[in-house]
Each structure stands twice: as structure tokens, then as C-alpha cells.
Coordinates of C-alpha atoms and ligand atoms in Angstrom, one line a residue:
M15 CA -34.1 -108.1 158.6
N16 CA -37.0 -110.6 158.3
V17 CA -35.2 -113.8 159.4
R18 CA -37.9 -116.2 158.4
A19 CA -38.0 -114.7 154.9
H20 CA -34.2 -114.8 154.6
I21 CA -34.1 -118.5 155.6
E22 CA -36.9 -119.3 153.2
A23 CA -35.1 -117.5 150.3
V24 CA -31.9 -119.5 151.1
H25 CA -33.9 -122.7 151.1
T26 CA -35.5 -121.9 147.8
E27 CA -32.1 -121.1 146.2
V28 CA -30.6 -124.4 147.6
C29 CA -33.3 -126.4 145.9
R30 CA -33.1 -124.4 142.7
R31 CA -29.4 -124.7 142.4
N32 CA -29.1 -128.4 143.2
P33 CA -31.9 -130.0 141.3
G34 CA -32.6 -133.7 141.9
E35 CA -30.5 -133.9 145.1
A36 CA -33.4 -134.9 147.4
E37 CA -31.2 -136.1 150.3
F38 CA -29.2 -132.8 150.3
H39 CA -32.5 -130.8 150.2
Q40 CA -33.7 -132.8 153.1
A41 CA -30.6 -132.3 155.2
A42 CA -30.4 -128.6 154.4
T43 CA -34.2 -128.1 155.2
E44 CA -33.7 -129.8 158.6
V45 CA -30.9 -127.5 159.6
L46 CA -32.4 -124.3 158.1
D47 CA -35.7 -124.9 159.8
S48 CA -33.9 -124.8 163.2
L49 CA -32.0 -121.6 162.7
T50 CA -34.6 -118.9 163.1
P51 CA -34.0 -118.3 166.8
A52 CA -30.2 -118.3 166.2
L53 CA -30.4 -115.7 163.4
E54 CA -32.9 -113.6 165.4
R55 CA -30.3 -113.3 168.1
H56 CA -27.4 -112.9 165.7
P57 CA -28.7 -111.0 162.6
E58 CA -25.1 -110.3 161.6
Y59 CA -24.9 -113.9 160.3
A60 CA -27.8 -113.2 157.9
E61 CA -26.2 -109.9 156.9
T62 CA -22.8 -111.5 156.0
G63 CA -24.3 -114.3 153.9
I64 CA -23.3 -117.1 156.3
L65 CA -26.2 -119.4 155.3
E66 CA -25.6 -118.9 151.6
R67 CA -21.9 -119.8 152.0
L68 CA -22.7 -122.7 154.4
C69 CA -25.0 -124.3 151.8
E70 CA -22.5 -124.1 149.0
P71 CA -19.5 -126.5 149.2
E72 CA -16.1 -124.9 149.0
R73 CA -15.1 -127.5 146.4
Q74 CA -16.8 -130.5 144.7
L75 CA -14.8 -133.2 143.0
M76 CA -16.2 -135.9 140.6
F77 CA -13.9 -138.2 138.7
R78 CA -13.7 -141.4 136.7
V79 CA -12.5 -144.5 138.5
P80 CA -11.5 -147.2 135.9
W81 CA -10.3 -150.6 137.1
V82 CA -10.0 -154.2 135.9
D83 CA -12.1 -157.0 137.4
D84 CA -10.9 -160.6 137.9
Q85 CA -12.1 -161.6 134.4
G86 CA -10.0 -158.9 132.8
K87 CA -13.0 -156.7 132.0
V88 CA -12.6 -152.9 132.4
R89 CA -15.1 -151.4 134.8
V90 CA -15.8 -147.7 135.3
N91 CA -17.2 -146.2 138.5
R92 CA -17.6 -142.6 139.6
G93 CA -15.7 -141.1 142.5
F94 CA -16.7 -138.1 144.6
R95 CA -15.3 -135.8 147.2
V96 CA -17.2 -132.8 148.5
E97 CA -15.0 -130.5 150.5
F98 CA -17.8 -128.6 152.2
N99 CA -16.4 -126.3 154.9
S100 CA -13.0 -125.8 156.3
A101 CA -13.7 -123.0 158.8
L102 CA -12.8 -125.2 161.8
G103 CA -10.1 -127.4 160.4
P104 CA -9.2 -129.7 157.5
Y105 CA -12.1 -131.3 155.7
K106 CA -13.0 -134.4 157.6
G107 CA -15.5 -137.1 156.8
G108 CA -15.8 -140.6 155.5
L109 CA -15.8 -142.3 152.1
R110 CA -18.9 -144.4 151.2
F111 CA -18.7 -147.3 148.6
H112 CA -22.2 -148.3 147.8
P113 CA -24.1 -148.5 144.4
S114 CA -26.6 -145.8 145.7
V115 CA -23.9 -143.2 146.0
N116 CA -24.4 -140.0 143.9
L117 CA -23.6 -136.3 144.3
G118 CA -26.7 -135.5 146.3
I119 CA -26.0 -138.2 148.8
V120 CA -22.4 -137.1 149.2
K121 CA -23.5 -133.5 149.7
F122 CA -26.1 -134.4 152.3
L123 CA -23.5 -136.4 154.2
G124 CA -20.9 -133.6 153.9
F125 CA -23.4 -130.9 155.0
E126 CA -24.3 -132.9 158.1
Q127 CA -20.7 -133.5 158.8
I128 CA -20.0 -129.7 159.1
F129 CA -22.3 -129.4 162.2
K130 CA -21.4 -132.8 163.7
N131 CA -17.7 -132.0 163.6
A132 CA -18.4 -128.6 165.1
L133 CA -20.3 -130.2 168.0
T134 CA -17.4 -132.3 168.9
G135 CA -15.5 -129.2 169.8
M136 CA -12.5 -130.4 167.8
A137 CA -10.5 -128.7 165.0
I138 CA -12.1 -130.4 162.0
G139 CA -14.1 -129.1 159.0
G140 CA -16.7 -131.0 157.1
G141 CA -16.4 -133.1 154.0
K142 CA -17.5 -136.5 152.6
G143 CA -16.8 -138.7 149.6
G144 CA -17.2 -142.1 148.0
S145 CA -18.2 -144.0 144.9
D146 CA -21.0 -146.0 143.4
F147 CA -18.6 -149.0 143.5
D148 CA -20.2 -152.0 145.2
P149 CA -17.6 -154.0 147.2
K150 CA -20.2 -156.8 147.9
G151 CA -19.3 -160.0 146.1
R152 CA -15.9 -158.5 144.9
S153 CA -12.6 -160.3 145.6
D154 CA -9.9 -158.7 147.7
G155 CA -7.9 -158.2 144.5
E156 CA -10.8 -156.4 142.8
V157 CA -11.3 -154.2 145.9
M158 CA -7.6 -153.4 146.0
R159 CA -7.5 -152.4 142.3
F160 CA -10.5 -150.2 142.7
C161 CA -9.1 -148.5 145.8
Q162 CA -5.8 -147.9 144.0
S163 CA -7.5 -146.3 141.0
F164 CA -9.7 -144.2 143.3
M165 CA -6.7 -142.9 145.3
T166 CA -4.7 -142.3 142.2
E167 CA -7.0 -139.4 141.4
L168 CA -8.1 -138.4 144.9
H169 CA -4.5 -138.1 146.4
R170 CA -3.8 -134.7 144.9
H171 CA -6.7 -133.2 146.9
L172 CA -5.8 -134.8 150.3
G173 CA -3.3 -134.0 153.0
E174 CA -3.2 -134.1 156.8
H175 CA -3.8 -130.3 156.9
T176 CA -6.1 -130.3 153.9
D177 CA -8.6 -133.1 153.7
V178 CA -8.6 -136.3 155.8
P179 CA -11.1 -139.1 154.7
A180 CA -12.1 -142.1 156.8
G181 CA -14.5 -145.1 156.4
D182 CA -18.3 -145.2 156.1
I183 CA -20.7 -147.7 154.5
G184 CA -18.6 -150.2 152.5
V185 CA -15.3 -148.8 153.6
G186 CA -13.6 -150.5 156.6
G187 CA -10.1 -151.4 157.6
R188 CA -9.4 -153.4 154.4
E189 CA -10.3 -150.5 152.1
I190 CA -8.5 -147.9 154.3
G191 CA -5.3 -150.1 154.1
Y192 CA -5.4 -150.2 150.3
L193 CA -6.2 -146.5 150.0
F194 CA -3.4 -145.6 152.4
G195 CA -0.9 -147.8 150.6
Q196 CA -1.6 -146.2 147.2
Y197 CA -1.4 -142.6 148.8
K198 CA 2.0 -143.5 150.3
R199 CA 3.3 -144.9 147.1
I200 CA 2.3 -142.0 144.9
T201 CA 3.4 -139.2 147.3
N202 CA 6.4 -141.0 148.8
R203 CA 5.3 -139.8 152.2
Y204 CA 4.3 -141.8 155.2
E205 CA 1.7 -139.3 156.2
S206 CA -0.2 -141.2 158.9
G207 CA -2.7 -138.4 159.5
V208 CA -4.1 -138.3 155.9
L209 CA -6.6 -141.1 156.5
T210 CA -8.3 -142.3 159.7
G211 CA -9.7 -145.6 160.6
K212 CA -6.4 -147.3 160.0
P213 CA -5.7 -150.6 161.8
V214 CA -4.1 -150.2 165.2
G215 CA -0.9 -151.9 164.2
W216 CA 0.2 -149.1 161.9
G217 CA -1.1 -145.7 162.9
G218 CA -4.7 -146.4 163.8
S219 CA -6.3 -145.5 167.1
H220 CA -7.6 -147.9 169.7
A221 CA -11.3 -147.6 170.0
R222 CA -11.8 -146.0 166.5
T223 CA -13.5 -149.2 165.2
E224 CA -15.9 -149.2 168.1
A225 CA -16.3 -145.4 168.4
T226 CA -19.4 -144.6 166.4
G227 CA -21.5 -147.4 167.9
Y228 CA -20.1 -147.0 171.5
G229 CA -20.6 -143.2 171.2
A230 CA -24.2 -143.6 170.1
V231 CA -24.9 -145.7 173.1
Y232 CA -23.2 -143.2 175.4
F233 CA -25.4 -140.5 173.9
A234 CA -28.6 -142.7 174.4
Q235 CA -27.5 -143.4 178.0
E236 CA -27.2 -139.6 178.7
M237 CA -30.7 -139.1 177.2
L238 CA -32.1 -141.9 179.3
T239 CA -30.5 -140.5 182.4
T240 CA -32.4 -137.2 182.1
R241 CA -35.5 -139.3 182.7
G242 CA -34.0 -141.3 185.5
Y243 CA -33.5 -144.5 183.4
G244 CA -30.6 -146.6 182.3
F245 CA -29.8 -149.5 179.9
E246 CA -30.0 -152.2 182.6
G247 CA -32.6 -154.8 181.6
R248 CA -33.8 -152.8 178.5
R249 CA -34.9 -154.4 175.2
V250 CA -33.0 -152.7 172.4
V251 CA -33.3 -152.9 168.6
V252 CA -30.4 -152.0 166.3
S253 CA -30.8 -151.7 162.6
G254 CA -28.0 -152.7 160.3
S255 CA -25.2 -155.2 161.2
G256 CA -22.2 -153.2 160.0
N257 CA -19.6 -151.3 161.9
V258 CA -21.9 -148.9 163.8
A259 CA -24.6 -151.5 164.6
V260 CA -22.2 -154.2 165.9
Y261 CA -20.4 -151.9 168.3
A262 CA -23.5 -150.2 169.4
A263 CA -24.9 -153.6 170.3
E264 CA -21.6 -154.5 172.1
K265 CA -21.9 -151.5 174.3
V266 CA -25.6 -152.0 175.1
H267 CA -24.7 -155.5 176.3
A268 CA -21.9 -154.1 178.4
L269 CA -24.3 -151.7 180.1
G270 CA -26.8 -154.5 180.9
G271 CA -29.2 -154.1 178.1
R272 CA -30.2 -156.8 175.5
V273 CA -30.2 -156.3 171.8
V274 CA -32.9 -158.6 170.5
A275 CA -32.9 -157.7 166.8
C276 CA -30.7 -156.3 164.0
S277 CA -30.9 -156.3 160.2
D278 CA -29.1 -156.0 156.9
S279 CA -30.4 -155.1 153.5
S280 CA -31.8 -158.6 153.0
G281 CA -34.0 -158.7 156.1
Y282 CA -33.9 -158.7 159.9
L283 CA -33.0 -161.1 162.7
V284 CA -34.6 -161.7 166.1
D285 CA -32.8 -163.5 168.9
E286 CA -34.6 -163.2 172.2
D287 CA -31.5 -164.5 174.0
G288 CA -29.7 -161.3 172.9
I289 CA -27.7 -161.1 169.6
D290 CA -24.6 -163.3 169.9
L291 CA -22.0 -160.7 168.7
E292 CA -19.1 -163.1 168.2
L293 CA -21.3 -165.1 165.7
L294 CA -22.6 -161.9 164.1
K295 CA -19.1 -160.4 163.6
D296 CA -17.9 -163.7 162.2
I297 CA -20.7 -163.7 159.6
K298 CA -20.5 -160.0 158.6
E299 CA -16.8 -159.1 159.1
V300 CA -15.0 -162.4 158.4
R301 CA -17.3 -164.4 156.1
R302 CA -18.9 -161.2 154.6
A303 CA -22.1 -163.3 154.4
R304 CA -25.8 -162.4 154.7
I305 CA -27.5 -162.1 158.1
S306 CA -29.7 -165.1 157.5
A307 CA -26.6 -167.2 158.1
Y308 CA -27.0 -166.3 161.8
A309 CA -30.4 -168.1 162.0
E310 CA -29.0 -171.1 160.2
A311 CA -26.2 -171.3 162.8
K312 CA -28.5 -170.6 165.8
P313 CA -31.9 -172.3 165.5
T314 CA -33.5 -170.3 168.3
A315 CA -33.1 -167.1 166.3
R316 CA -35.5 -166.1 163.5
F317 CA -34.7 -164.4 160.2
S318 CA -37.4 -162.6 158.3
A319 CA -37.0 -161.2 154.7
R320 CA -40.3 -159.3 155.0
G321 CA -41.4 -156.5 157.4
T322 CA -38.9 -154.3 159.3
V323 CA -36.8 -154.6 162.4
Y324 CA -38.9 -151.8 163.9
D325 CA -41.8 -154.2 164.2
V326 CA -39.9 -155.9 167.1
P327 CA -41.0 -154.3 170.4
C328 CA -38.2 -152.4 172.2
E329 CA -37.6 -149.6 174.7
V330 CA -34.6 -148.1 172.9
A331 CA -34.0 -148.1 169.1
L332 CA -30.7 -147.4 167.5
P333 CA -31.1 -147.0 163.7
S334 CA -27.6 -147.7 162.4
A335 CA -27.9 -148.7 158.7
T336 CA -28.6 -145.9 156.2
Q337 CA -30.6 -142.8 155.4
N338 CA -34.4 -142.7 155.5
E339 CA -34.7 -146.3 156.6
L340 CA -37.1 -145.5 159.4
G341 CA -40.4 -144.0 158.1
R342 CA -43.6 -142.7 159.7
E343 CA -45.2 -146.2 160.0
D344 CA -42.1 -147.6 161.7
A345 CA -42.1 -144.6 164.1
V346 CA -45.8 -145.2 164.9
A347 CA -45.1 -149.0 165.6
L348 CA -42.2 -148.1 167.9
V349 CA -44.2 -145.6 169.8
K350 CA -47.1 -148.0 170.1
N351 CA -44.8 -150.7 171.5
G352 CA -43.5 -148.2 174.2
V353 CA -40.2 -147.0 172.9
L354 CA -38.5 -144.5 175.3
A355 CA -35.6 -143.2 173.2
I356 CA -34.2 -143.3 169.7
A357 CA -30.5 -142.4 169.0
E358 CA -29.4 -142.3 165.4
G359 CA -26.3 -144.3 164.9
A360 CA -26.6 -143.8 161.1
N361 CA -26.8 -140.5 159.2
M362 CA -30.4 -139.3 158.8
P363 CA -32.0 -142.8 159.2
C364 CA -35.3 -141.3 160.4
T365 CA -37.5 -139.5 157.8
P366 CA -38.8 -136.0 158.8
E367 CA -42.3 -137.6 159.2
A368 CA -40.9 -140.2 161.6
V369 CA -39.1 -137.5 163.7
E370 CA -42.5 -135.7 163.9
V371 CA -44.2 -138.8 165.3
F372 CA -41.5 -139.1 168.0
R373 CA -41.7 -135.4 168.8
E374 CA -45.5 -135.5 169.2
A375 CA -45.2 -138.6 171.4
G376 CA -42.7 -137.0 173.6
V377 CA -40.1 -139.7 172.9
L378 CA -36.4 -138.8 173.4
F379 CA -34.8 -138.4 169.9
G380 CA -31.1 -137.9 169.4
P381 CA -30.3 -136.8 165.8
G382 CA -27.3 -138.4 164.1
K383 CA -25.2 -135.3 163.9
A384 CA -25.0 -135.5 167.7
A385 CA -25.6 -139.2 168.5
N386 CA -23.1 -140.6 166.0
A387 CA -20.4 -137.9 166.5
G388 CA -18.2 -140.4 168.4
G389 CA -16.8 -141.8 165.2
V390 CA -15.4 -138.6 163.8
A391 CA -14.3 -137.4 167.3
T392 CA -12.2 -140.5 167.7
S393 CA -10.9 -140.0 164.1
A394 CA -9.7 -136.5 165.4
L395 CA -8.1 -138.3 168.3
E396 CA -6.3 -140.6 165.8
M397 CA -5.0 -137.5 164.0
Q398 CA -3.8 -136.1 167.3
Q399 CA -1.9 -139.4 168.0
N400 CA -0.5 -139.4 164.5
A401 CA 0.7 -135.8 164.8
S402 CA 2.6 -136.6 168.0
R403 CA 3.7 -140.0 166.9
D404 CA 2.0 -141.4 170.0
S405 CA -0.4 -144.2 170.7
W406 CA -2.8 -144.1 173.6
S407 CA -4.4 -147.2 175.3
F408 CA -7.9 -148.4 174.6
E409 CA -9.0 -147.2 178.0
E410 CA -7.6 -143.7 177.6
T411 CA -9.1 -143.3 174.1
E412 CA -12.4 -144.6 175.2
S413 CA -12.6 -142.3 178.2
R414 CA -11.9 -139.3 175.9
L415 CA -14.6 -140.5 173.6
A416 CA -17.1 -140.8 176.5
A417 CA -16.2 -137.3 177.6
V418 CA -16.8 -135.9 174.1
M419 CA -20.2 -137.6 173.9
R420 CA -21.2 -136.2 177.3
G421 CA -20.1 -132.8 176.1
V422 CA -22.1 -133.1 172.9
H423 CA -25.1 -134.1 174.9
T424 CA -24.8 -131.2 177.3
Q425 CA -24.3 -128.7 174.5
C426 CA -27.5 -130.0 172.8
R427 CA -29.5 -129.5 175.9
T428 CA -28.2 -126.2 177.0
T429 CA -28.5 -124.7 173.5
A430 CA -32.0 -126.1 173.0
E431 CA -33.0 -124.6 176.3
A432 CA -31.4 -121.2 175.5
Y433 CA -32.8 -120.9 172.0
G434 CA -36.2 -122.8 172.3
G435 CA -37.0 -123.2 175.9
N436 CA -37.1 -127.0 175.7
A437 CA -34.0 -128.9 176.6
D438 CA -35.4 -132.2 175.2
D439 CA -35.3 -130.7 171.7
Y440 CA -32.0 -132.3 170.6
V441 CA -32.6 -131.4 166.9
L442 CA -32.7 -127.7 167.7
G443 CA -29.9 -127.9 170.2
A444 CA -27.5 -129.9 167.8
N445 CA -28.3 -127.7 164.8
V446 CA -27.9 -124.3 166.6
A447 CA -24.8 -125.3 168.7
G448 CA -23.0 -126.6 165.6
F449 CA -24.1 -123.6 163.5
L450 CA -22.9 -121.0 166.0
R451 CA -19.4 -122.5 166.2
V452 CA -19.0 -122.6 162.5
A453 CA -20.6 -119.2 161.9
D454 CA -18.3 -117.6 164.4
A455 CA -15.2 -119.0 162.7
M456 CA -16.5 -118.1 159.2
T457 CA -17.1 -114.5 160.4
A458 CA -13.6 -114.2 161.9
Q459 CA -12.0 -115.5 158.7
G460 CA -13.7 -113.0 156.4
V461 CA -15.7 -113.5 153.2
I462 CA -14.0 -116.5 151.6
Ligands
NDP9 P1 -21.3 -150.7 157.1 O1 -21.1 -150.8 155.7 O2 -20.3 -151.3 158.1 O3 -22.7 -151.3 157.5 C1 -23.9 -150.8 156.9 C2 -25.0 -151.7 157.4 O4 -26.3 -151.2 157.0 C3 -24.9 -153.1 156.8 O5 -25.4 -154.1 157.7 C4 -25.9 -153.0 155.6 O6 -26.4 -154.2 155.1 C5 -26.9 -152.2 156.2 N1 -27.8 -151.5 155.2 C6 -27.3 -150.7 154.2 N2 -28.4 -150.3 153.5 C7 -29.5 -150.9 154.0 C8 -30.8 -150.8 153.8 N3 -31.3 -150.1 152.7 N4 -31.7 -151.5 154.6 C9 -31.2 -152.2 155.6 N5 -29.9 -152.3 155.9 C10 -29.1 -151.6 155.2 O7 -21.5 -149.1 157.4 P2 -21.4 -148.3 158.8 O8 -21.8 -149.2 159.9 O9 -20.0 -147.7 158.8 O10 -22.4 -147.1 158.6 C11 -23.8 -147.2 158.9 C12 -24.4 -145.8 159.0 O11 -23.6 -145.1 160.0 C13 -24.3 -144.9 157.8 O12 -25.4 -144.1 157.7 C14 -23.0 -144.1 158.0 O13 -23.0 -142.9 157.3 C15 -23.2 -143.8 159.5 N6 -22.0 -143.5 160.2 C16 -20.8 -144.3 160.2 C17 -19.7 -143.9 160.9 C18 -18.5 -144.8 161.0 O14 -17.6 -144.5 161.8 N7 -18.5 -145.9 160.3 C19 -19.6 -142.6 161.6 C20 -20.9 -141.9 161.6 C21 -22.0 -142.3 160.9 P3 -25.7 -155.1 154.0 O15 -24.6 -155.7 154.6 O16 -26.8 -156.0 153.5 O17 -25.3 -154.0 152.9

């Protein structure tokens, strides 16, 4: 078997069969490009069509979501759920509400999720969903009616042993509450484990809100430790100012680093004193306002609507906003300014060209499927607590999260070393380690 030709053929077929889905092609290319050494050692995976099956979702759902706005006007959005792979457990992955959401984006996210979830070592398969609904500027009542309509269709596909969504961009505790309420009403079941990211008071896990951001920082810390560095005294830039970004910044500060800049879709903010997270949380989580409000409240800070947050010199960068937000030029600027490490809090925020710049410069680079796995890992901990009707303390949950992130980091390095000879190649390590776990399970379960 010519492994390279096989991978190339699968890649060509993925692009042919899924026209116009640029982000899905990008995510599939990144994984497939890494798998040559794994398939050379395990040709049986090529012979049993594992790659072809991995690249084709088990099930893809698209549905109409009609709802009525505050003016009484009927609105129609599109809902998605891609149930990609259940070899390791129920489909698990968040819901994204953002106007840019389309099938290709949901498939890229679902595909990434398969390998990420495998890396955590937990019993969760990969899936993702969402809608092109934009919650920005909508009243709580409008968001509730949208969520109720969305769940009215989606509920028939969910279940704690079947498919378990969580939050993502545009879906936080408020949306999870409305979605859960409608699921409970329709099914007449208080099935706590059907959604994760619930508030702590009624079935949520401590540390789930913080988990993705905290986990990304733990991962970055592990990467820095391999070079004898830590966060103490380091300048850090975080992109975004949502769930992942805010809690990544909080953990950086706890470890003695200083987050000097963050952003949102309207621009970026620099505060040389270190971002005041109470103020930022109030603006983004309570007032749901733009990041420029921070500079209005704190005159020593500077807001810029032009340029990018990556122009701000830093030693660690944590891109935590959205896909393809950090391009080649941003990577060149970061390297020129002396960046030591990048850990992706978001999914695929760095373009392939940017990753190449980091690789050539010898900068430590932690891909999202490893670095941001703490969120889904803690979701799996939430499912465990729901199944046993238990609730663990913040400290206990956080220490389990930290252990998972150390485990993901170690797996990346040992797999990269074993399959490529360079332990610093986290992209290779994450892709191969995730792939092997899923491929083993798929093989054992037969051709399905
Ligand atoms: P949120 O909706 O809480 O925050 C998203 C943030 O990114 C907002 O500040 C938003 O700004 C900003 N943003 C969105 N698009 C752009 C853009 N084009 N340019 C600059 N900023 C932008 O989402 P999350 O924090 O939950 O998710 C962020 C990323 O992390 C996503 O890639 C998500 O898939 C990934 N992720 C999230 C997990 C989680 O547990 N939440 C788990 C693993 C990965 P604005 O307010 O202006 O829209």
C-alpha cells in the first residue's frame, strides 16, 4: 500500500464531495497531512477504510428555526447538528450561534472535535452544531424564543447516551438554560446529562465556565516548562474577550503573568497595567457591550479599531476568538517581537501559513485540539457528576482538569517523538495520538 497516494486520494475525495466547505477542507487537510507515519506503521487502517469513514459524518442534520421577534415579525434561521463520530462515546461538542455559521464551519468544528475528545482519554465521540442566528443586540425574550424553537427540532436527536451539546461562540449559560428548559418540557425528563455548561446551581459543574481558558494556560505552561520557562513576569496577549479569553487571562494573572491586550470583533484593547478582568467581565458578560467601553472606563487603556491585537509585543500569545484570525503577517509580527509560545484557545485560529512561520522560527505551537481540550474534558466531568447525581468542589474539578491537560500534553510529545522524532511537533503528536485512539475503537466495532 502506498500510504501517501492513499491519503492524497482521500483528500481529493473529501474536497470533491464537500464543495465550498473551505474550513472543513482546511481542517481535514491538516489532520490528513500528519497521518503518513501512523498509516505506515498501521497499514490495516488504510485497508479498512478508516480515513474514508472518519471524513464522512455519521449523520448531518439541517433544519429550519422559525421564531418571532419583539416586533412580532417572523424570523427564520437555519439550525445544524453534525454527529461526526461515536466510536468513543456519545457525540459531544458545542453549539455556535453566529451569523457566519454554515455547514462547512460546523463540519470543520465537528471533525476537530473527534480528535480533541479522543486526546482527553474520556468516553466521548465528536459532534458540533449551531445556527446562523446572531444573539447580539437581541433581547432575552428573543434569545429564549429562538432557543426554544431550535430545541423543539433538535431534541429528537439528543440524549445523554446519544448526543450531548454544550456552548461555543454565542452560547453561554443563558442559552444553555433556555435550551435545557425546552428539552425538559418536551421530553418530560430531567435528563441533566443531555447538555453541559449548565449553571452550577442546577446540574452544572464547578470550573466548567473557566475550563477552556484555564486549560489552554495549563497547556501553555507545560510547553514553556519544556524550555525551562514559566508565566511569571511574562507579557501575554489574548485575542477575543469571550468565555475562553477571559478565563485564560484570569489564569495567566494567577500564575504571575500579565495580559496586556485582548480584542473583540470591533477592535483591540491595550492596558499596560494588565487587563482588569472584573471590568472586562462586567462589560462583556453583564452589559454585553463592546470592548471600547473598557477604554472609556479606564483612561490609561487604549482602544484601537484598526490593526490587530498581534501587533502588541508579547512572549506568549493565546488566540481565543475564532478560526483563521491569526494570519501569516500576524505570525511574522509575533516572531519579530520575540514570542516564545502560542497556545490556541480557539479552534483553528491560526492559518496554515501562520503555523508554518512558527514552525520555521522554532516557536512552541500548541494546536487547538490539544490546547483547548480542557473545556470538553470538563464537560465530560459534568456528565460524570450528572450520572452519579454528585457535585464535586471547584478545587477537585480543577485538579482533574489540570491532570487531563498534563496528560494531553505528555501524549502529544511522546507521540510526536515516536512518529516523527521531534517532541516539539505538537501538531503531529495531537493528530496522531487522537487518530490512533479513534481508529482502534472503529476497528474493534467493525465496518459501521
Ligand atoms: P464567546 O462567544 O464567548 O467569545 C468569542 C469572542 O471572540 C468574542 O469576544 C468575540 O467578539 C470574539 N470574536 C468573534 N469573532 C471575531 C473576529 N472575527 N475577530 C475578533 N474577535 C472575534 O466564544 P468562546 O469564548 O466560547 O469561543 C471562542 C473560541 O474558542 C471559538 O473558536 C470556540 O470554538 C473555541 N472553543 C470554545 C470552547 C468553550 O468551552 N467555550 C471550548 C473549546 C474551544 P464579539 O463579542 O465582538 O463577537
